[in-house]
Coordinates of C-alpha atoms in Angstrom, one line a residue:
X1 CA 84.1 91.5 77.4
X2 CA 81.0 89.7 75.9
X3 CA 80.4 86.1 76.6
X4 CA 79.0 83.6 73.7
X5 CA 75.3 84.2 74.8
X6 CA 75.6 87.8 74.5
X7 CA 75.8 89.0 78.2
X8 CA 78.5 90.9 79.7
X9 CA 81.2 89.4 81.9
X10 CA 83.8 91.5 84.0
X11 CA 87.7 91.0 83.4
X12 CA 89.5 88.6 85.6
X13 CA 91.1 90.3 88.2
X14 CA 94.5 89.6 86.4
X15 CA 93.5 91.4 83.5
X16 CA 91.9 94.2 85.4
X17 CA 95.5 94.4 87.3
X18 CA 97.0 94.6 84.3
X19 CA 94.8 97.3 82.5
X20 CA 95.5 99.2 86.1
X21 CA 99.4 99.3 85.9
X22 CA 100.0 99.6 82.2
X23 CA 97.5 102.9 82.2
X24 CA 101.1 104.3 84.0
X25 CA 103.2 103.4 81.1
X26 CA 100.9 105.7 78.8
X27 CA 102.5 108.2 76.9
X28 CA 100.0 110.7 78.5
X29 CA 100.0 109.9 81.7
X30 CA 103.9 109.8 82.0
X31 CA 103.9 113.4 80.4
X32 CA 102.0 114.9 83.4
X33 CA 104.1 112.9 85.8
X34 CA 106.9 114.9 84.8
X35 CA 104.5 117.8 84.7
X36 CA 103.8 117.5 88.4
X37 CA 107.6 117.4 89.2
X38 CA 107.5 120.9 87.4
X39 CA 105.0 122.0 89.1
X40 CA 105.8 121.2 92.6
X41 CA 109.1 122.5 91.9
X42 CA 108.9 126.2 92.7
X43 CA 106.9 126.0 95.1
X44 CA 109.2 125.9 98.6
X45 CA 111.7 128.1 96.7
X46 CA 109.6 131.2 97.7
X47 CA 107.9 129.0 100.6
X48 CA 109.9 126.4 103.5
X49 CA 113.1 126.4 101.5
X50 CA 113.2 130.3 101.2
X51 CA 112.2 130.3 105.4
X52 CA 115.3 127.8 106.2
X53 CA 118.1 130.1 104.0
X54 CA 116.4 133.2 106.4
X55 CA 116.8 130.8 109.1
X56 CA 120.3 130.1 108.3
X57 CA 121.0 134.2 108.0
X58 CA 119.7 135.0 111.3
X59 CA 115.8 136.6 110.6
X60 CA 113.4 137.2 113.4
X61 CA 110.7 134.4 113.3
X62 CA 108.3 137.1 112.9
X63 CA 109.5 138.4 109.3
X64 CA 109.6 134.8 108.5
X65 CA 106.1 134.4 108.9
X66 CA 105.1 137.7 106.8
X67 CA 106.7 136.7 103.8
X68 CA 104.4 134.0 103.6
X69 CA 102.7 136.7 102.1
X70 CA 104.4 136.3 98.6
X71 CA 102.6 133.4 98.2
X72 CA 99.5 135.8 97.4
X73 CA 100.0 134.8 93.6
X74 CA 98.9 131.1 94.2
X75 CA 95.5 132.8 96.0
X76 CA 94.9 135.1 93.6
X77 CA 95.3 133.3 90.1
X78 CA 92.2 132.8 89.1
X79 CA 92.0 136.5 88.3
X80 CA 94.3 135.7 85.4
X81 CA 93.4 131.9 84.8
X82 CA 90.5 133.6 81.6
X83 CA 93.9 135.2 79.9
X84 CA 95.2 131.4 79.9
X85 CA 92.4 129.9 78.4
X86 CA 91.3 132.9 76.3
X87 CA 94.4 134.1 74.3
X88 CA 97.4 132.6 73.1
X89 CA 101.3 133.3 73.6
X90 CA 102.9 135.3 70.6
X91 CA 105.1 132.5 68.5
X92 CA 105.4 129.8 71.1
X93 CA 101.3 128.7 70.9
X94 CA 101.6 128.9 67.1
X95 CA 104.4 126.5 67.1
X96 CA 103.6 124.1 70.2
X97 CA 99.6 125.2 70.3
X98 CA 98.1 126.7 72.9
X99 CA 98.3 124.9 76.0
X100 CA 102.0 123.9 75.5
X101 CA 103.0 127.4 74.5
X102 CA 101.5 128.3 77.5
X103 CA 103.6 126.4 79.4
X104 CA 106.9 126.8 78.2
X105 CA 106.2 130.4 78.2
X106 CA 105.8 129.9 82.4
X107 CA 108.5 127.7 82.4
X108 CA 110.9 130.2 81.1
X109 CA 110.0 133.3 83.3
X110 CA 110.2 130.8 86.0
X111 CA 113.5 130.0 85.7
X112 CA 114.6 133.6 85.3
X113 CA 112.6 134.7 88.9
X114 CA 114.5 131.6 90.2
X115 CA 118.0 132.6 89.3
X116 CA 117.3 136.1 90.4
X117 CA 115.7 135.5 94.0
X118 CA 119.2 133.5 94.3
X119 CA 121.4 136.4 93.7
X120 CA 119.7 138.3 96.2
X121 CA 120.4 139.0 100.5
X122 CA 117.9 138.3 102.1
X123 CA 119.8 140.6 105.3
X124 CA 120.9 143.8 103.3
X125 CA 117.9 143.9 100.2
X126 CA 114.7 142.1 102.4
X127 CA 112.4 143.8 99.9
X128 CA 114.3 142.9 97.1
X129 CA 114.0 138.8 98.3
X130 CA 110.4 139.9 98.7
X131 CA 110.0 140.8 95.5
X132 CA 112.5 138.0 94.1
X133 CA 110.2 135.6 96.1
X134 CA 106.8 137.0 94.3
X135 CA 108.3 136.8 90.7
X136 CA 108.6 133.4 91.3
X137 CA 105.0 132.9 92.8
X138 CA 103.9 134.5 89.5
X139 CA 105.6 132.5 87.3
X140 CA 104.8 129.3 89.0
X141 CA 100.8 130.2 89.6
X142 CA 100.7 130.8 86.0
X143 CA 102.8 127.2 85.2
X144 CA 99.7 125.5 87.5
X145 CA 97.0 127.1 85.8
X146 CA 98.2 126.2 82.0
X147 CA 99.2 122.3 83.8
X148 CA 96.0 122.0 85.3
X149 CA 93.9 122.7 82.3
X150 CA 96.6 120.5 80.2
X151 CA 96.2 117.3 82.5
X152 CA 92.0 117.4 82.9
X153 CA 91.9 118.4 78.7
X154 CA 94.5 115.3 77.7
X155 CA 93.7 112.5 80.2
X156 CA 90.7 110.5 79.2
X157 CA 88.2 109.4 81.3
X158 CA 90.2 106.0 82.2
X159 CA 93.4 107.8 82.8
X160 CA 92.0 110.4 85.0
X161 CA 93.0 108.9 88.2
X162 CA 96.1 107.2 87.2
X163 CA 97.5 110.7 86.2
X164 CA 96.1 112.5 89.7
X165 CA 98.1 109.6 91.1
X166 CA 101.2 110.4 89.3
X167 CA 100.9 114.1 89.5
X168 CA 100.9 114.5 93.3
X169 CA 103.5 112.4 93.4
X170 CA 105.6 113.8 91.3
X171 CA 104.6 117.4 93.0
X172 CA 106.0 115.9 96.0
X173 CA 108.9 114.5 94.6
X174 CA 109.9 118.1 93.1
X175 CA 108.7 119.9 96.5
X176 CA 111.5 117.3 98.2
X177 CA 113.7 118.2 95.4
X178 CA 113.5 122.1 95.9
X179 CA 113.9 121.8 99.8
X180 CA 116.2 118.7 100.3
X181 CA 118.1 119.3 97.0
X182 CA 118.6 122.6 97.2
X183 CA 119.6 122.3 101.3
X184 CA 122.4 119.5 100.5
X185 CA 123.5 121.8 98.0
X186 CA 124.0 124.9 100.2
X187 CA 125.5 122.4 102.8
X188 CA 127.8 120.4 100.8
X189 CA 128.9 123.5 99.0
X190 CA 129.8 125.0 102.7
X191 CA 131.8 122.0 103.5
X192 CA 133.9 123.0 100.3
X193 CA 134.9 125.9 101.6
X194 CA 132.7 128.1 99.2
X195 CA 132.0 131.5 100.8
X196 CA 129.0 131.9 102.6
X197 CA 127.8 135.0 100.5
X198 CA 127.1 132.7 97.3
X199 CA 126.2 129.4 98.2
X200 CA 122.3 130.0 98.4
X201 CA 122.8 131.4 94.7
X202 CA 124.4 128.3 93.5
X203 CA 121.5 126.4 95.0
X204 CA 118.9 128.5 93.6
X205 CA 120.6 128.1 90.2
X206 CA 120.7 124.3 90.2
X207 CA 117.1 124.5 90.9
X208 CA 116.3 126.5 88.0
X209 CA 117.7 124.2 85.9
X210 CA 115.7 121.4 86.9
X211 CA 112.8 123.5 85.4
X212 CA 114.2 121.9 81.9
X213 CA 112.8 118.6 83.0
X214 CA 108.9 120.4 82.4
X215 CA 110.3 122.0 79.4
X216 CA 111.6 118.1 77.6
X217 CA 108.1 116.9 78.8
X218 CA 106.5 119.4 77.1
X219 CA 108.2 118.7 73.8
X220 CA 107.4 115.1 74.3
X221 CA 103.9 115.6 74.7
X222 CA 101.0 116.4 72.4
X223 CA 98.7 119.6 72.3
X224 CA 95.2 118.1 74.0
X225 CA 92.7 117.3 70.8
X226 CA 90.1 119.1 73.2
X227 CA 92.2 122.4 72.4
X228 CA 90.2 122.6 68.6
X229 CA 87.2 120.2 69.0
X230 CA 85.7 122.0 72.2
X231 CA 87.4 125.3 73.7
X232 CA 87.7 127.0 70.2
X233 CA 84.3 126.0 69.4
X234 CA 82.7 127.5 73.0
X235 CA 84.7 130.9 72.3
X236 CA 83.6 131.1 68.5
X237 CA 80.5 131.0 69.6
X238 CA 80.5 132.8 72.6
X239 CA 82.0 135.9 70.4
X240 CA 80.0 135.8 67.2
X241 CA 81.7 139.2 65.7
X242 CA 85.0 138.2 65.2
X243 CA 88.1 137.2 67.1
X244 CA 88.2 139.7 69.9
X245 CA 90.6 139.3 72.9
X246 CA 88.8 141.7 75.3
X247 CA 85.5 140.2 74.5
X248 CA 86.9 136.5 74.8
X249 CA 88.7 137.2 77.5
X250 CA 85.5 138.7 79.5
X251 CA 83.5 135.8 78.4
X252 CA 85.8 133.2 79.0
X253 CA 86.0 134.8 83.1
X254 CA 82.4 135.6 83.5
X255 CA 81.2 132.0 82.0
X256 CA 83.8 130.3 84.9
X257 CA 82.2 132.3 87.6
X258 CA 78.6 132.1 86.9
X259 CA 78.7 128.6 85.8
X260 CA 80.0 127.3 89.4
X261 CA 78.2 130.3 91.2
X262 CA 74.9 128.5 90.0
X263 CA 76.0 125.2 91.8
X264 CA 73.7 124.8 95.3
X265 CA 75.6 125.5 97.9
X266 CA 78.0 127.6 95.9
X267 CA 79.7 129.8 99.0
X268 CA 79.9 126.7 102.0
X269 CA 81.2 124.9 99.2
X270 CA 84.1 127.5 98.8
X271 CA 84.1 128.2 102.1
X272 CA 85.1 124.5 102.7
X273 CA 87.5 124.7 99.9
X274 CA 88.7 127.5 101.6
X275 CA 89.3 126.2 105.2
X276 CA 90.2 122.3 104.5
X277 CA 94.1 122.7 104.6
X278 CA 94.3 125.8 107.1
X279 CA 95.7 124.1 109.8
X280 CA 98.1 121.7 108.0
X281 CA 99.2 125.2 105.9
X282 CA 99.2 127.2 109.5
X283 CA 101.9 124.3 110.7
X284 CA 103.5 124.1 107.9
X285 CA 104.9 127.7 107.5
X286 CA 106.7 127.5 110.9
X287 CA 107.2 123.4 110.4
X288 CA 111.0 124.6 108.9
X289 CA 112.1 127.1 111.1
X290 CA 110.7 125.0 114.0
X291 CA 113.5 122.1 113.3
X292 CA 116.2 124.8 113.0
X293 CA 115.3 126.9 116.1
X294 CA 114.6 123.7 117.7
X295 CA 118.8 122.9 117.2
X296 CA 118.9 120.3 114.1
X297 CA 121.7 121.2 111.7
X298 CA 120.7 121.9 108.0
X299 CA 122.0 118.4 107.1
X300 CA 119.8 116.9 109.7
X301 CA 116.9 118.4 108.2
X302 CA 117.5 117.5 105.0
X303 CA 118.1 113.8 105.4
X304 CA 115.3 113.2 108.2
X305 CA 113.1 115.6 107.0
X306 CA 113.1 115.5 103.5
X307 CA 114.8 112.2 103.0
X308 CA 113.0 109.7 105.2
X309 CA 109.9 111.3 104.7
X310 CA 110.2 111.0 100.8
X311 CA 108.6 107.0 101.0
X312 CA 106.0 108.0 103.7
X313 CA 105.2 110.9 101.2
X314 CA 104.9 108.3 98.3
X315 CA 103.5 105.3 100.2
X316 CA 100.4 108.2 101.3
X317 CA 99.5 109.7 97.6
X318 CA 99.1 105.9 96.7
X319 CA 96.9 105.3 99.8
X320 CA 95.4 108.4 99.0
X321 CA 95.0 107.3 95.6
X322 CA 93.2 103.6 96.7
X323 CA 91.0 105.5 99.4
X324 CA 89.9 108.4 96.7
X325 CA 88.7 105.3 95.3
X326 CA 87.6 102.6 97.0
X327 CA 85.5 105.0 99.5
X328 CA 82.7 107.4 98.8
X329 CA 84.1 111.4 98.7
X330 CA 82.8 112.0 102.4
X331 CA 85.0 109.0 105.0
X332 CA 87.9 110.1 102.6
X333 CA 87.1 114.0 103.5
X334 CA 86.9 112.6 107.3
X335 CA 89.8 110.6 107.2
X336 CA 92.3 113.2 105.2
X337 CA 90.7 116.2 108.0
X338 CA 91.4 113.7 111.2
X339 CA 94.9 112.9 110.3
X340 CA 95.9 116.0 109.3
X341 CA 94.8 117.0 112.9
X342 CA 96.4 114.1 114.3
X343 CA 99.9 115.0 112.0
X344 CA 99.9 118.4 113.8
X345 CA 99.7 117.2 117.2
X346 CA 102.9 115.1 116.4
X347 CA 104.9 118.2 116.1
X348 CA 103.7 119.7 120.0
X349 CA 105.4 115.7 121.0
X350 CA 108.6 116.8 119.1
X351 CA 108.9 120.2 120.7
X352 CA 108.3 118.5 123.9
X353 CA 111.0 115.6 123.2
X354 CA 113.5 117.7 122.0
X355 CA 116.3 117.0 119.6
X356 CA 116.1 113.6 118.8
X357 CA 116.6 112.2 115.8
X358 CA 114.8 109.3 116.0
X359 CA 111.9 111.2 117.0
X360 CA 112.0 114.0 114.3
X361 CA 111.9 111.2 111.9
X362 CA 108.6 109.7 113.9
X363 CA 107.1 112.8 113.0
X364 CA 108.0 113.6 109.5
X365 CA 106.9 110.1 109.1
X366 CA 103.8 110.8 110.4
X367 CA 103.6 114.2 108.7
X368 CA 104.1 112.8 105.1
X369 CA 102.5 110.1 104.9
X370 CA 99.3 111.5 106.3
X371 CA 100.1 114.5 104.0
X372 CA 100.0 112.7 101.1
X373 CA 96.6 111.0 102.1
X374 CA 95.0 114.4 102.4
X375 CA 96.1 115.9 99.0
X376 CA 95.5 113.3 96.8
X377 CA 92.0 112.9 98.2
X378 CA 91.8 116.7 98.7
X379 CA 92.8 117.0 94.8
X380 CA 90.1 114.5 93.9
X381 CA 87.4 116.2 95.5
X382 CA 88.6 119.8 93.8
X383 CA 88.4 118.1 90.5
X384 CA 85.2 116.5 91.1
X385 CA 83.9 120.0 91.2
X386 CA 85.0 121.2 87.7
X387 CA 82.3 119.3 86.0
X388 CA 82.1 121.7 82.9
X389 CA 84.9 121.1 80.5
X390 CA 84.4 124.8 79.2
X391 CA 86.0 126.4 81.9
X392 CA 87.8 123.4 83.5
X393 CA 91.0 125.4 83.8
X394 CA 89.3 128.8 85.4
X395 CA 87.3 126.7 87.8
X396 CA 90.3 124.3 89.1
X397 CA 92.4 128.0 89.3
X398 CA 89.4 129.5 91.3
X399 CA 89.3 126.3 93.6
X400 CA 93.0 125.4 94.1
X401 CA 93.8 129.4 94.4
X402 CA 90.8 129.5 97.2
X403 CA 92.9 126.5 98.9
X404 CA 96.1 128.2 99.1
X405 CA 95.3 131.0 100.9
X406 CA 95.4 129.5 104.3
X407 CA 99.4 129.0 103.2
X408 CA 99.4 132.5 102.6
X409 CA 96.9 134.8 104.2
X410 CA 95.8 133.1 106.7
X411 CA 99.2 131.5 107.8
X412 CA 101.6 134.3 107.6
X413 CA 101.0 135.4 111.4
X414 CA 102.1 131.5 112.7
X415 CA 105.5 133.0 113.2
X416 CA 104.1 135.4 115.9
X417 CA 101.4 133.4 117.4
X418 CA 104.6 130.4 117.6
X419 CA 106.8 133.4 119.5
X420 CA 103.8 134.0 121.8
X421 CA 103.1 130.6 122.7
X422 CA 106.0 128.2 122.2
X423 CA 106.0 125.0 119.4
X424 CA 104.2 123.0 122.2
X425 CA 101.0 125.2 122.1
X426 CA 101.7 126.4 118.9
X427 CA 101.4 123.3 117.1
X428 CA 98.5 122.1 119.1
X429 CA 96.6 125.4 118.0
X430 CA 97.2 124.5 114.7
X431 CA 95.2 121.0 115.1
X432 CA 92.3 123.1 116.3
X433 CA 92.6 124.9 113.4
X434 CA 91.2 122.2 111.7
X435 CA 87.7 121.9 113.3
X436 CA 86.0 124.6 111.4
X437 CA 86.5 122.6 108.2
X438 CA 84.9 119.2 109.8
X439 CA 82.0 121.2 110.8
X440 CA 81.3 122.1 107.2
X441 CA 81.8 119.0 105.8
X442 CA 79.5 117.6 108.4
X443 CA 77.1 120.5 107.5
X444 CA 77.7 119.7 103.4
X445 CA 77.4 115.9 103.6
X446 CA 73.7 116.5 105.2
X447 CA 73.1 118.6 102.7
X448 CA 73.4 116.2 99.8
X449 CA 76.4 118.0 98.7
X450 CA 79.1 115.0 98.5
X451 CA 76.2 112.7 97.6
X452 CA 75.4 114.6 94.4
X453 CA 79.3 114.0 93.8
X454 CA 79.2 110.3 94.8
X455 CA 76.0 109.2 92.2
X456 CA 78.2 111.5 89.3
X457 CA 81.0 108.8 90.3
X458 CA 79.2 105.9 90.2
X459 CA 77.6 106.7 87.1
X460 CA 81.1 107.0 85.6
X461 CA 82.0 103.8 87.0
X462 CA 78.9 101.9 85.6
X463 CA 79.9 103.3 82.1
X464 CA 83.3 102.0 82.0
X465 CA 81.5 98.4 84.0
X466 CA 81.7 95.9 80.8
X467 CA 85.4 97.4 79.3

């Protein structure tokens, strides 16, 4: 806004409310909220929601643990993030484009793996859930790489944070959807009468289905303009001598790698990456099995612990949202690390209460809402870090991959270390498990690290300063 002598004056705070709220109503930004519902979708069908139906059938807490393992696919995607952003799906790309062919191809393998980790016993055919449960951490690694890629390359620079927002609360909302939904499900199909054998099926089933909501928000959406004006140009002239896949698909991985390989402080940076959420992931393996062992019911679990945490869930990616903001990148590193802590420790109080419900829904309050806190400004940070839009999509894979291996590798022994020591100690070694990760970020912020990120930031802000 430019005033009659020809300075620059700042909105009115109505208007800049305004601007704020209707950027929600965008056509782009609602697209990736029902991408993140997608996307947070499969995830606790081969996680928590796959640990409570072993649960329910009677599994030692120690097998329980170990396939945590199948999550390997979320760790290791990376390795096949250049074939996403290098080559195209047969038919679907040439009708939707690349990114959304992408997509819907995931969409429909993941549905598929969903439908057939339901049919399966998790008692008579445990390898067979295994490998039921890694299907559909292939399919849904590969859905997050071509999302990922899709929300940074069709989000302008204004909409950026408004679609974060939405995403991770969306993610949640599909994450609540998969566990709670598919628990009342199981349990009101029970009540029915329906036998026991096939009731986890029917659950899995109406799960898959719910992939179709990605799958109408990917036909409502458009292929990112990015897609021709920028990616096809960097690969054209990375690969001079023709349209090879081989060649495009080495350069596409290689470029990814060096490119944030050259950053200073490449390796505490990952390391950090790497260690940020291990103790909320170390809890949160056991945090199902831990309600059920401790004597809630399954319908108990699924009101308290899905149901009144959904607000507290919501009501922390917001405030995660407005700190992400309002504060520079390293308080909002502190404050996501200490409440995450803090959010741990509330479990070792409910193991030492017992079952109460009033108190189980203290701490899913607690757990949620501080969870939200921690992802969106967790997710803000990881994106911060993709600062070449070349290999945006390889780089977030790499990063986000790194992240979820302390739900996988580094987790999948909390069911024995929670046999060895009870949930009272348990749960409070999982608090300490989050100490490492304040040491490096006290370690990176005197480095200059988060202050390089911070200028970057303000920078973008000052751009946007007269709009």
């Amino acid at each position: 806004m430019t005033s009659l002598d020809g300075s620059q004056q700042r909105p009115d705070l109505r208007t800049r409310i305004s601007r704020a709220l209707a950027v929600y109503l965008e056509r782009r930004v609602l697209v990736i909220l029902f991408l993140g519902f997608s996307s947070g979708l499969p995830l606790a069908l081969s996680g928590s929601t796959l640990a409570v139906w072993m649960a329910d059938y009677g599994v030692d807490l120690g097998q329980i643990g170990l396939y945590s393992l199948v999550g390997v696919p979320y760790t290791l995607k990376f390795l096949w993030a250049p074939v996403v952003d290098a080559l195209r799906v047969p038919v679907l790309s040439r009708l939707m484009g690349r990114r959304r062919g992408w997509v819907v191809f995931s969409q429909l393998l993941l549905m598929a793996a969903i439908v057939m980790l339901g049919s399966l016993d998790p008692l008579t055919a445990p390898w067979l859930v295994a490998a039921g449960a890694l299907a559909v951490a292939l399919a849904s690694a590969t859905q997050d790489i071509v999302i990922d890629a899709f929300r940074v390359e069709s989000l302008d620079e204004d909409q950026q944070a408004a679609g974060m927002a939405c995403f991770v609360a969306a993610y949640r909302v599909g994450m609540l959807i998969s566990t709670a939904g598919a628990i009342f499900v199981v349990s009101w199909l029970e009540d029915a009468g329906v036998a026991r054998g096939v009731v986890w099926f029917y659950g899995y089933a109406a799960m898959a289905a719910l992939v179709l909501v990605g799958i109408a928000a990917v036909a409502f959406a458009r292929e990112p303009l990015v897609e021709e004006d920028e990616v096809e140009d960097a690969a054209a002239d990375a690969i001079p001598e023709g349209d090879n896949p081989a060649m495009r698909l080495w350069t596409a991985a290689a470029g990814a790698f060096v490119d944030f390989l050259s950053k200073p402080y490449a390796v505490a940076i990952l390391l950090f990456v790497l260690l940020f959420k291990f103790c909320d992931a170390f809890a949160g393996v056991m945090t199902a099995p831990f309600v059920i062992k401790l004597g809630f019911d399954k319908a108990t679990y699924a009101a308290v612990v899905k149901g009144v945490g959904f607000g507290a869930v919501l009501a922390g990616g917001f405030a995660g949202g407005f700190i992400a903001r309002a504060l520079p990148i390293t308080p909002s590193l502190w404050l996501a690390g200490i409440l995450q802590i803090v959010s741990n420790l509330a479990f070792s109080w409910l193991a030492w209460v017992g079952v109460k419900t009033e108190a189980l829904a203290v701490a899913i309050v607690i757990e949620n809402f501080t969870g939200g806190i921690g992802t969106v400004i967790f997710v803000a940070y990881l994106s911060s870090l993709c600062t070449n839009a070349t290999h945006t999509a390889t780089q977030y894979a790499l990063l986000s991959a790194l992240a979820a291996v302390g739900r996988t590798v580094l987790a999948s022994t909390s069911g024995f270390v929670a046999e060895a020591t009870g949930w009272i100690v348990f749960f409070g070694l999982t608090a300490l498990a989050g100490l490492p990760a304040l040491v490096l970020l006290a370690w990176l912020h005197r480095v200059g690290h988060f202050g390089a990120i911070d200028r970057q930031r303000a920078e973008a802000r000052a751009g946007q300063g007269g709009q």
